[in-house]
Amino acid sequence: MSEDMAARAAHSAAMQERAERDMARMGVDAAFISRLVETFYERVRAHDTLGPVFDNRLSGRWPEHMEKMKSFWSSVAFKTGAYGGKPVQAHMGVGGMSADLFPQWLTLFSQTLDEIAPTGQAHEWFMQTANRIARSLTLSLFYNPAFDDPARGT
Protein backbone atom coordinates (compact mmCIF):
# COMPACT_ATOMS: atom_id res chain seq x y z
CA MET A 1 0.00 0.00 0.00
CA SER A 2 1.41 3.39 -0.94
CA GLU A 3 2.06 6.03 1.71
CA ASP A 4 -0.72 8.18 0.28
CA MET A 5 -3.23 5.35 0.45
CA ALA A 6 -2.13 4.43 3.97
CA ALA A 7 -2.52 8.05 5.06
CA ARG A 8 -6.01 8.22 3.58
CA ALA A 9 -7.01 4.98 5.28
CA ALA A 10 -5.68 6.22 8.62
CA HIS A 11 -7.48 9.56 8.20
CA SER A 12 -10.73 7.77 7.34
CA ALA A 13 -10.39 5.45 10.35
CA ALA A 14 -9.73 8.41 12.64
CA MET A 15 -12.81 10.23 11.30
CA GLN A 16 -14.95 7.15 11.90
CA GLU A 17 -13.63 6.71 15.44
CA ARG A 18 -14.30 10.37 16.23
CA ALA A 19 -17.82 10.15 14.76
CA GLU A 20 -18.57 7.01 16.76
CA ARG A 21 -17.41 8.71 19.98
CA ASP A 22 -19.42 11.86 19.20
CA MET A 23 -22.56 9.87 18.41
CA ALA A 24 -22.15 7.74 21.55
CA ARG A 25 -21.90 10.91 23.66
CA MET A 26 -25.21 12.03 22.14
CA GLY A 27 -26.82 8.64 22.77
CA VAL A 28 -26.95 7.73 19.08
CA ASP A 29 -26.39 4.15 17.99
CA ALA A 30 -27.58 1.92 15.16
CA ALA A 31 -30.75 1.07 17.07
CA PHE A 32 -31.65 4.75 17.38
CA ILE A 33 -31.08 5.34 13.67
CA SER A 34 -33.30 2.38 12.82
CA ARG A 35 -36.02 3.70 15.14
CA LEU A 36 -35.69 7.20 13.70
CA VAL A 37 -36.05 6.00 10.12
CA GLU A 38 -38.94 3.65 10.92
CA THR A 39 -40.84 6.24 12.98
CA PHE A 40 -40.23 9.12 10.59
CA TYR A 41 -41.25 7.28 7.43
CA GLU A 42 -44.32 5.84 9.14
CA ARG A 43 -45.33 9.47 9.71
CA VAL A 44 -44.38 10.46 6.16
CA ARG A 45 -46.68 7.76 4.80
CA ALA A 46 -49.57 9.07 6.93
CA HIS A 47 -48.91 12.74 6.06
CA ASP A 48 -51.58 14.35 3.85
CA THR A 49 -49.12 16.05 1.51
CA LEU A 50 -45.90 14.04 1.76
CA GLY A 51 -47.52 10.60 1.89
CA PRO A 52 -48.92 10.52 -1.64
CA VAL A 53 -45.68 11.82 -3.19
CA PHE A 54 -43.55 9.24 -1.40
CA ASP A 55 -46.01 6.40 -1.90
CA ASN A 56 -46.35 7.18 -5.61
CA ARG A 57 -42.58 6.78 -5.96
CA LEU A 58 -42.04 3.93 -3.50
CA SER A 59 -45.17 1.82 -3.76
CA GLY A 60 -44.10 -1.80 -3.43
CA ARG A 61 -40.54 -0.76 -2.60
CA TRP A 62 -40.90 0.62 0.93
CA PRO A 63 -38.78 -2.09 2.62
CA GLU A 64 -35.86 -1.41 0.27
CA HIS A 65 -36.22 2.33 0.82
CA MET A 66 -36.20 1.90 4.58
CA GLU A 67 -32.99 -0.11 4.45
CA LYS A 68 -31.44 2.46 2.13
CA MET A 69 -32.37 5.30 4.51
CA LYS A 70 -30.96 3.42 7.50
CA SER A 71 -27.75 2.90 5.57
CA PHE A 72 -27.71 6.56 4.54
CA TRP A 73 -28.21 7.94 8.06
CA SER A 74 -25.73 5.47 9.56
CA SER A 75 -23.17 6.43 6.97
CA VAL A 76 -23.69 10.14 7.65
CA ALA A 77 -23.68 9.81 11.44
CA PHE A 78 -20.81 7.36 11.75
CA LYS A 79 -18.85 8.53 8.69
CA THR A 80 -18.58 4.99 7.35
CA GLY A 81 -18.88 5.79 3.68
CA ALA A 82 -21.15 2.75 3.38
CA TYR A 83 -23.91 4.59 1.53
CA GLY A 84 -23.23 4.80 -2.16
CA GLY A 85 -26.51 6.17 -3.47
CA LYS A 86 -27.12 9.26 -5.55
CA PRO A 87 -29.76 11.31 -3.71
CA VAL A 88 -30.17 14.04 -6.32
CA GLN A 89 -30.73 11.58 -9.16
CA ALA A 90 -33.10 9.53 -6.96
CA HIS A 91 -35.29 12.58 -6.40
CA MET A 92 -35.32 13.85 -10.00
CA GLY A 93 -38.56 13.38 -11.85
CA VAL A 94 -40.56 12.35 -8.79
CA GLY A 95 -44.20 13.10 -9.53
CA GLY A 96 -45.59 15.79 -7.23
CA MET A 97 -42.14 16.76 -5.91
CA SER A 98 -41.81 20.47 -5.26
CA ALA A 99 -39.55 22.75 -3.25
CA ASP A 100 -42.33 23.53 -0.77
CA LEU A 101 -42.37 19.88 0.39
CA PHE A 102 -38.96 20.20 2.01
CA PRO A 103 -40.08 22.49 4.87
CA GLN A 104 -42.90 20.04 5.58
CA TRP A 105 -40.40 17.16 5.56
CA LEU A 106 -38.15 19.07 7.96
CA THR A 107 -41.04 19.90 10.30
CA LEU A 108 -42.08 16.26 10.46
CA PHE A 109 -38.47 15.19 10.98
CA SER A 110 -38.07 17.67 13.84
CA GLN A 111 -41.33 16.52 15.45
CA THR A 112 -40.11 12.93 15.27
CA LEU A 113 -36.81 13.92 16.89
CA ASP A 114 -38.70 15.89 19.57
CA GLU A 115 -40.29 12.62 20.61
CA ILE A 116 -37.50 10.07 20.21
CA ALA A 117 -34.08 11.77 20.17
CA PRO A 118 -32.02 10.48 23.10
CA THR A 119 -30.59 13.96 23.83
CA GLY A 120 -30.96 17.57 22.79
CA GLN A 121 -27.55 17.33 21.15
CA ALA A 122 -28.75 14.43 19.00
CA HIS A 123 -31.83 16.41 18.00
CA GLU A 124 -29.69 19.39 17.06
CA TRP A 125 -27.13 17.33 15.11
CA PHE A 126 -29.76 15.46 13.09
CA MET A 127 -31.72 18.64 12.36
CA GLN A 128 -28.62 20.53 11.23
CA THR A 129 -27.76 17.62 8.97
CA ALA A 130 -31.33 17.32 7.64
CA ASN A 131 -31.40 21.07 6.94
CA ARG A 132 -28.17 20.82 4.93
CA ILE A 133 -29.56 17.86 2.99
CA ALA A 134 -32.86 19.61 2.28
CA ARG A 135 -31.07 22.79 1.17
CA SER A 136 -28.75 20.82 -1.09
CA LEU A 137 -31.58 18.83 -2.67
CA THR A 138 -33.73 21.94 -3.11
CA LEU A 139 -30.92 23.78 -4.87
CA SER A 140 -30.00 20.78 -6.99
CA LEU A 141 -33.57 20.00 -8.03
CA PHE A 142 -35.26 23.39 -8.27
CA TYR A 143 -32.73 26.22 -8.46
CA ASN A 144 -32.54 28.08 -11.72
CA PRO A 145 -29.60 30.51 -11.91
CA ALA A 146 -31.51 32.57 -14.47
CA PHE A 147 -33.72 33.76 -11.61
CA ASP A 148 -30.68 35.48 -10.10
CA ASP A 149 -29.85 37.30 -13.34
CA PRO A 150 -29.82 41.05 -12.59
CA ALA A 151 -30.81 41.71 -16.22
CA ARG A 152 -34.23 40.26 -15.46
CA GLY A 153 -35.05 43.33 -13.42
CA THR A 154 -36.74 41.49 -10.57
PDB file of C-alpha atoms in Angstrom:
ATOM      1  CA  MET A   1       0.000   0.000   0.000  1.00  0.00           C
ATOM      2  CA  SER A   2       1.414   3.391  -0.944  1.00  0.00           C
ATOM      3  CA  GLU A   3       2.057   6.027   1.714  1.00  0.00           C
ATOM      4  CA  ASP A   4      -0.722   8.179   0.277  1.00  0.00           C
ATOM      5  CA  MET A   5      -3.233   5.347   0.449  1.00  0.00           C
ATOM      6  CA  ALA A   6      -2.134   4.431   3.966  1.00  0.00           C
ATOM      7  CA  ALA A   7      -2.523   8.053   5.061  1.00  0.00           C
ATOM      8  CA  ARG A   8      -6.006   8.222   3.576  1.00  0.00           C
ATOM      9  CA  ALA A   9      -7.010   4.975   5.279  1.00  0.00           C
ATOM     10  CA  ALA A  10      -5.680   6.225   8.619  1.00  0.00           C
ATOM     11  CA  HIS A  11      -7.476   9.558   8.198  1.00  0.00           C
ATOM     12  CA  SER A  12     -10.728   7.771   7.339  1.00  0.00           C
ATOM     13  CA  ALA A  13     -10.394   5.447  10.345  1.00  0.00           C
ATOM     14  CA  ALA A  14      -9.731   8.411  12.645  1.00  0.00           C
ATOM     15  CA  MET A  15     -12.810  10.229  11.303  1.00  0.00           C
ATOM     16  CA  GLN A  16     -14.950   7.154  11.902  1.00  0.00           C
ATOM     17  CA  GLU A  17     -13.633   6.707  15.436  1.00  0.00           C
ATOM     18  CA  ARG A  18     -14.303  10.374  16.233  1.00  0.00           C
ATOM     19  CA  ALA A  19     -17.816  10.154  14.764  1.00  0.00           C
ATOM     20  CA  GLU A  20     -18.572   7.012  16.762  1.00  0.00           C
ATOM     21  CA  ARG A  21     -17.415   8.709  19.985  1.00  0.00           C
ATOM     22  CA  ASP A  22     -19.424  11.856  19.198  1.00  0.00           C
ATOM     23  CA  MET A  23     -22.562   9.870  18.407  1.00  0.00           C
ATOM     24  CA  ALA A  24     -22.154   7.743  21.545  1.00  0.00           C
ATOM     25  CA  ARG A  25     -21.904  10.913  23.663  1.00  0.00           C
ATOM     26  CA  MET A  26     -25.212  12.026  22.140  1.00  0.00           C
ATOM     27  CA  GLY A  27     -26.821   8.642  22.771  1.00  0.00           C
ATOM     28  CA  VAL A  28     -26.947   7.734  19.080  1.00  0.00           C
ATOM     29  CA  ASP A  29     -26.386   4.152  17.993  1.00  0.00           C
ATOM     30  CA  ALA A  30     -27.576   1.915  15.164  1.00  0.00           C
ATOM     31  CA  ALA A  31     -30.754   1.065  17.072  1.00  0.00           C
ATOM     32  CA  PHE A  32     -31.653   4.750  17.376  1.00  0.00           C
ATOM     33  CA  ILE A  33     -31.075   5.337  13.669  1.00  0.00           C
ATOM     34  CA  SER A  34     -33.295   2.379  12.819  1.00  0.00           C
ATOM     35  CA  ARG A  35     -36.015   3.695  15.135  1.00  0.00           C
ATOM     36  CA  LEU A  36     -35.686   7.205  13.698  1.00  0.00           C
ATOM     37  CA  VAL A  37     -36.053   6.005  10.115  1.00  0.00           C
ATOM     38  CA  GLU A  38     -38.941   3.651  10.915  1.00  0.00           C
ATOM     39  CA  THR A  39     -40.843   6.238  12.976  1.00  0.00           C
ATOM     40  CA  PHE A  40     -40.227   9.116  10.592  1.00  0.00           C
ATOM     41  CA  TYR A  41     -41.253   7.284   7.429  1.00  0.00           C
ATOM     42  CA  GLU A  42     -44.317   5.844   9.141  1.00  0.00           C
ATOM     43  CA  ARG A  43     -45.330   9.471   9.711  1.00  0.00           C
ATOM     44  CA  VAL A  44     -44.385  10.459   6.164  1.00  0.00           C
ATOM     45  CA  ARG A  45     -46.675   7.762   4.805  1.00  0.00           C
ATOM     46  CA  ALA A  46     -49.573   9.070   6.935  1.00  0.00           C
ATOM     47  CA  HIS A  47     -48.914  12.741   6.059  1.00  0.00           C
ATOM     48  CA  ASP A  48     -51.584  14.353   3.852  1.00  0.00           C
ATOM     49  CA  THR A  49     -49.115  16.046   1.515  1.00  0.00           C
ATOM     50  CA  LEU A  50     -45.902  14.039   1.765  1.00  0.00           C
ATOM     51  CA  GLY A  51     -47.519  10.602   1.891  1.00  0.00           C
ATOM     52  CA  PRO A  52     -48.923  10.518  -1.641  1.00  0.00           C
ATOM     53  CA  VAL A  53     -45.679  11.824  -3.191  1.00  0.00           C
ATOM     54  CA  PHE A  54     -43.550   9.239  -1.397  1.00  0.00           C
ATOM     55  CA  ASP A  55     -46.011   6.402  -1.903  1.00  0.00           C
ATOM     56  CA  ASN A  56     -46.345   7.179  -5.610  1.00  0.00           C
ATOM     57  CA  ARG A  57     -42.580   6.778  -5.959  1.00  0.00           C
ATOM     58  CA  LEU A  58     -42.041   3.932  -3.504  1.00  0.00           C
ATOM     59  CA  SER A  59     -45.170   1.821  -3.756  1.00  0.00           C
ATOM     60  CA  GLY A  60     -44.100  -1.802  -3.433  1.00  0.00           C
ATOM     61  CA  ARG A  61     -40.535  -0.756  -2.605  1.00  0.00           C
ATOM     62  CA  TRP A  62     -40.897   0.623   0.927  1.00  0.00           C
ATOM     63  CA  PRO A  63     -38.783  -2.092   2.617  1.00  0.00           C
ATOM     64  CA  GLU A  64     -35.861  -1.405   0.269  1.00  0.00           C
ATOM     65  CA  HIS A  65     -36.217   2.334   0.817  1.00  0.00           C
ATOM     66  CA  MET A  66     -36.199   1.896   4.585  1.00  0.00           C
ATOM     67  CA  GLU A  67     -32.985  -0.114   4.447  1.00  0.00           C
ATOM     68  CA  LYS A  68     -31.436   2.457   2.131  1.00  0.00           C
ATOM     69  CA  MET A  69     -32.369   5.296   4.511  1.00  0.00           C
ATOM     70  CA  LYS A  70     -30.961   3.424   7.503  1.00  0.00           C
ATOM     71  CA  SER A  71     -27.746   2.903   5.570  1.00  0.00           C
ATOM     72  CA  PHE A  72     -27.713   6.556   4.541  1.00  0.00           C
ATOM     73  CA  TRP A  73     -28.207   7.945   8.061  1.00  0.00           C
ATOM     74  CA  SER A  74     -25.734   5.468   9.564  1.00  0.00           C
ATOM     75  CA  SER A  75     -23.167   6.430   6.970  1.00  0.00           C
ATOM     76  CA  VAL A  76     -23.694  10.140   7.648  1.00  0.00           C
ATOM     77  CA  ALA A  77     -23.684   9.811  11.437  1.00  0.00           C
ATOM     78  CA  PHE A  78     -20.809   7.363  11.754  1.00  0.00           C
ATOM     79  CA  LYS A  79     -18.847   8.530   8.688  1.00  0.00           C
ATOM     80  CA  THR A  80     -18.582   4.987   7.351  1.00  0.00           C
ATOM     81  CA  GLY A  81     -18.878   5.790   3.676  1.00  0.00           C
ATOM     82  CA  ALA A  82     -21.153   2.752   3.376  1.00  0.00           C
ATOM     83  CA  TYR A  83     -23.915   4.593   1.531  1.00  0.00           C
ATOM     84  CA  GLY A  84     -23.226   4.800  -2.158  1.00  0.00           C
ATOM     85  CA  GLY A  85     -26.507   6.168  -3.470  1.00  0.00           C
ATOM     86  CA  LYS A  86     -27.119   9.259  -5.553  1.00  0.00           C
ATOM     87  CA  PRO A  87     -29.764  11.308  -3.709  1.00  0.00           C
ATOM     88  CA  VAL A  88     -30.166  14.038  -6.322  1.00  0.00           C
ATOM     89  CA  GLN A  89     -30.728  11.580  -9.156  1.00  0.00           C
ATOM     90  CA  ALA A  90     -33.096   9.532  -6.965  1.00  0.00           C
ATOM     91  CA  HIS A  91     -35.293  12.583  -6.399  1.00  0.00           C
ATOM     92  CA  MET A  92     -35.322  13.852 -10.001  1.00  0.00           C
ATOM     93  CA  GLY A  93     -38.556  13.383 -11.845  1.00  0.00           C
ATOM     94  CA  VAL A  94     -40.557  12.353  -8.787  1.00  0.00           C
ATOM     95  CA  GLY A  95     -44.201  13.103  -9.528  1.00  0.00           C
ATOM     96  CA  GLY A  96     -45.588  15.792  -7.235  1.00  0.00           C
ATOM     97  CA  MET A  97     -42.142  16.761  -5.908  1.00  0.00           C
ATOM     98  CA  SER A  98     -41.811  20.473  -5.256  1.00  0.00           C
ATOM     99  CA  ALA A  99     -39.549  22.749  -3.253  1.00  0.00           C
ATOM    100  CA  ASP A 100     -42.325  23.529  -0.771  1.00  0.00           C
ATOM    101  CA  LEU A 101     -42.368  19.883   0.391  1.00  0.00           C
ATOM    102  CA  PHE A 102     -38.955  20.196   2.013  1.00  0.00           C
ATOM    103  CA  PRO A 103     -40.083  22.489   4.867  1.00  0.00           C
ATOM    104  CA  GLN A 104     -42.898  20.035   5.576  1.00  0.00           C
ATOM    105  CA  TRP A 105     -40.402  17.159   5.561  1.00  0.00           C
ATOM    106  CA  LEU A 106     -38.154  19.071   7.963  1.00  0.00           C
ATOM    107  CA  THR A 107     -41.041  19.904  10.301  1.00  0.00           C
ATOM    108  CA  LEU A 108     -42.075  16.256  10.458  1.00  0.00           C
ATOM    109  CA  PHE A 109     -38.466  15.186  10.982  1.00  0.00           C
ATOM    110  CA  SER A 110     -38.071  17.670  13.836  1.00  0.00           C
ATOM    111  CA  GLN A 111     -41.329  16.524  15.448  1.00  0.00           C
ATOM    112  CA  THR A 112     -40.105  12.935  15.269  1.00  0.00           C
ATOM    113  CA  LEU A 113     -36.814  13.920  16.893  1.00  0.00           C
ATOM    114  CA  ASP A 114     -38.698  15.885  19.566  1.00  0.00           C
ATOM    115  CA  GLU A 115     -40.290  12.618  20.613  1.00  0.00           C
ATOM    116  CA  ILE A 116     -37.496  10.069  20.207  1.00  0.00           C
ATOM    117  CA  ALA A 117     -34.077  11.771  20.175  1.00  0.00           C
ATOM    118  CA  PRO A 118     -32.018  10.482  23.100  1.00  0.00           C
ATOM    119  CA  THR A 119     -30.586  13.957  23.834  1.00  0.00           C
ATOM    120  CA  GLY A 120     -30.962  17.567  22.789  1.00  0.00           C
ATOM    121  CA  GLN A 121     -27.548  17.332  21.147  1.00  0.00           C
ATOM    122  CA  ALA A 122     -28.746  14.435  18.998  1.00  0.00           C
ATOM    123  CA  HIS A 123     -31.828  16.405  18.001  1.00  0.00           C
ATOM    124  CA  GLU A 124     -29.689  19.388  17.056  1.00  0.00           C
ATOM    125  CA  TRP A 125     -27.133  17.330  15.109  1.00  0.00           C
ATOM    126  CA  PHE A 126     -29.757  15.460  13.093  1.00  0.00           C
ATOM    127  CA  MET A 127     -31.717  18.642  12.358  1.00  0.00           C
ATOM    128  CA  GLN A 128     -28.615  20.530  11.225  1.00  0.00           C
ATOM    129  CA  THR A 129     -27.759  17.615   8.968  1.00  0.00           C
ATOM    130  CA  ALA A 130     -31.328  17.324   7.645  1.00  0.00           C
ATOM    131  CA  ASN A 131     -31.404  21.069   6.939  1.00  0.00           C
ATOM    132  CA  ARG A 132     -28.174  20.817   4.930  1.00  0.00           C
ATOM    133  CA  ILE A 133     -29.555  17.855   2.987  1.00  0.00           C
ATOM    134  CA  ALA A 134     -32.864  19.613   2.283  1.00  0.00           C
ATOM    135  CA  ARG A 135     -31.071  22.786   1.169  1.00  0.00           C
ATOM    136  CA  SER A 136     -28.751  20.819  -1.090  1.00  0.00           C
ATOM    137  CA  LEU A 137     -31.582  18.834  -2.672  1.00  0.00           C
ATOM    138  CA  THR A 138     -33.732  21.938  -3.106  1.00  0.00           C
ATOM    139  CA  LEU A 139     -30.921  23.784  -4.867  1.00  0.00           C
ATOM    140  CA  SER A 140     -30.005  20.776  -6.989  1.00  0.00           C
ATOM    141  CA  LEU A 141     -33.570  20.005  -8.034  1.00  0.00           C
ATOM    142  CA  PHE A 142     -35.258  23.394  -8.269  1.00  0.00           C
ATOM    143  CA  TYR A 143     -32.725  26.216  -8.464  1.00  0.00           C
ATOM    144  CA  ASN A 144     -32.537  28.077 -11.724  1.00  0.00           C
ATOM    145  CA  PRO A 145     -29.595  30.511 -11.911  1.00  0.00           C
ATOM    146  CA  ALA A 146     -31.509  32.566 -14.469  1.00  0.00           C
ATOM    147  CA  PHE A 147     -33.721  33.757 -11.606  1.00  0.00           C
ATOM    148  CA  ASP A 148     -30.681  35.483 -10.101  1.00  0.00           C
ATOM    149  CA  ASP A 149     -29.855  37.298 -13.338  1.00  0.00           C
ATOM    150  CA  PRO A 150     -29.824  41.052 -12.594  1.00  0.00           C
ATOM    151  CA  ALA A 151     -30.809  41.707 -16.224  1.00  0.00           C
ATOM    152  CA  ARG A 152     -34.235  40.258 -15.463  1.00  0.00           C
ATOM    153  CA  GLY A 153     -35.046  43.330 -13.423  1.00  0.00           C
ATOM    154  CA  THR A 154     -36.737  41.489 -10.573  1.00  0.00           C
TER     155      THR A 154
END
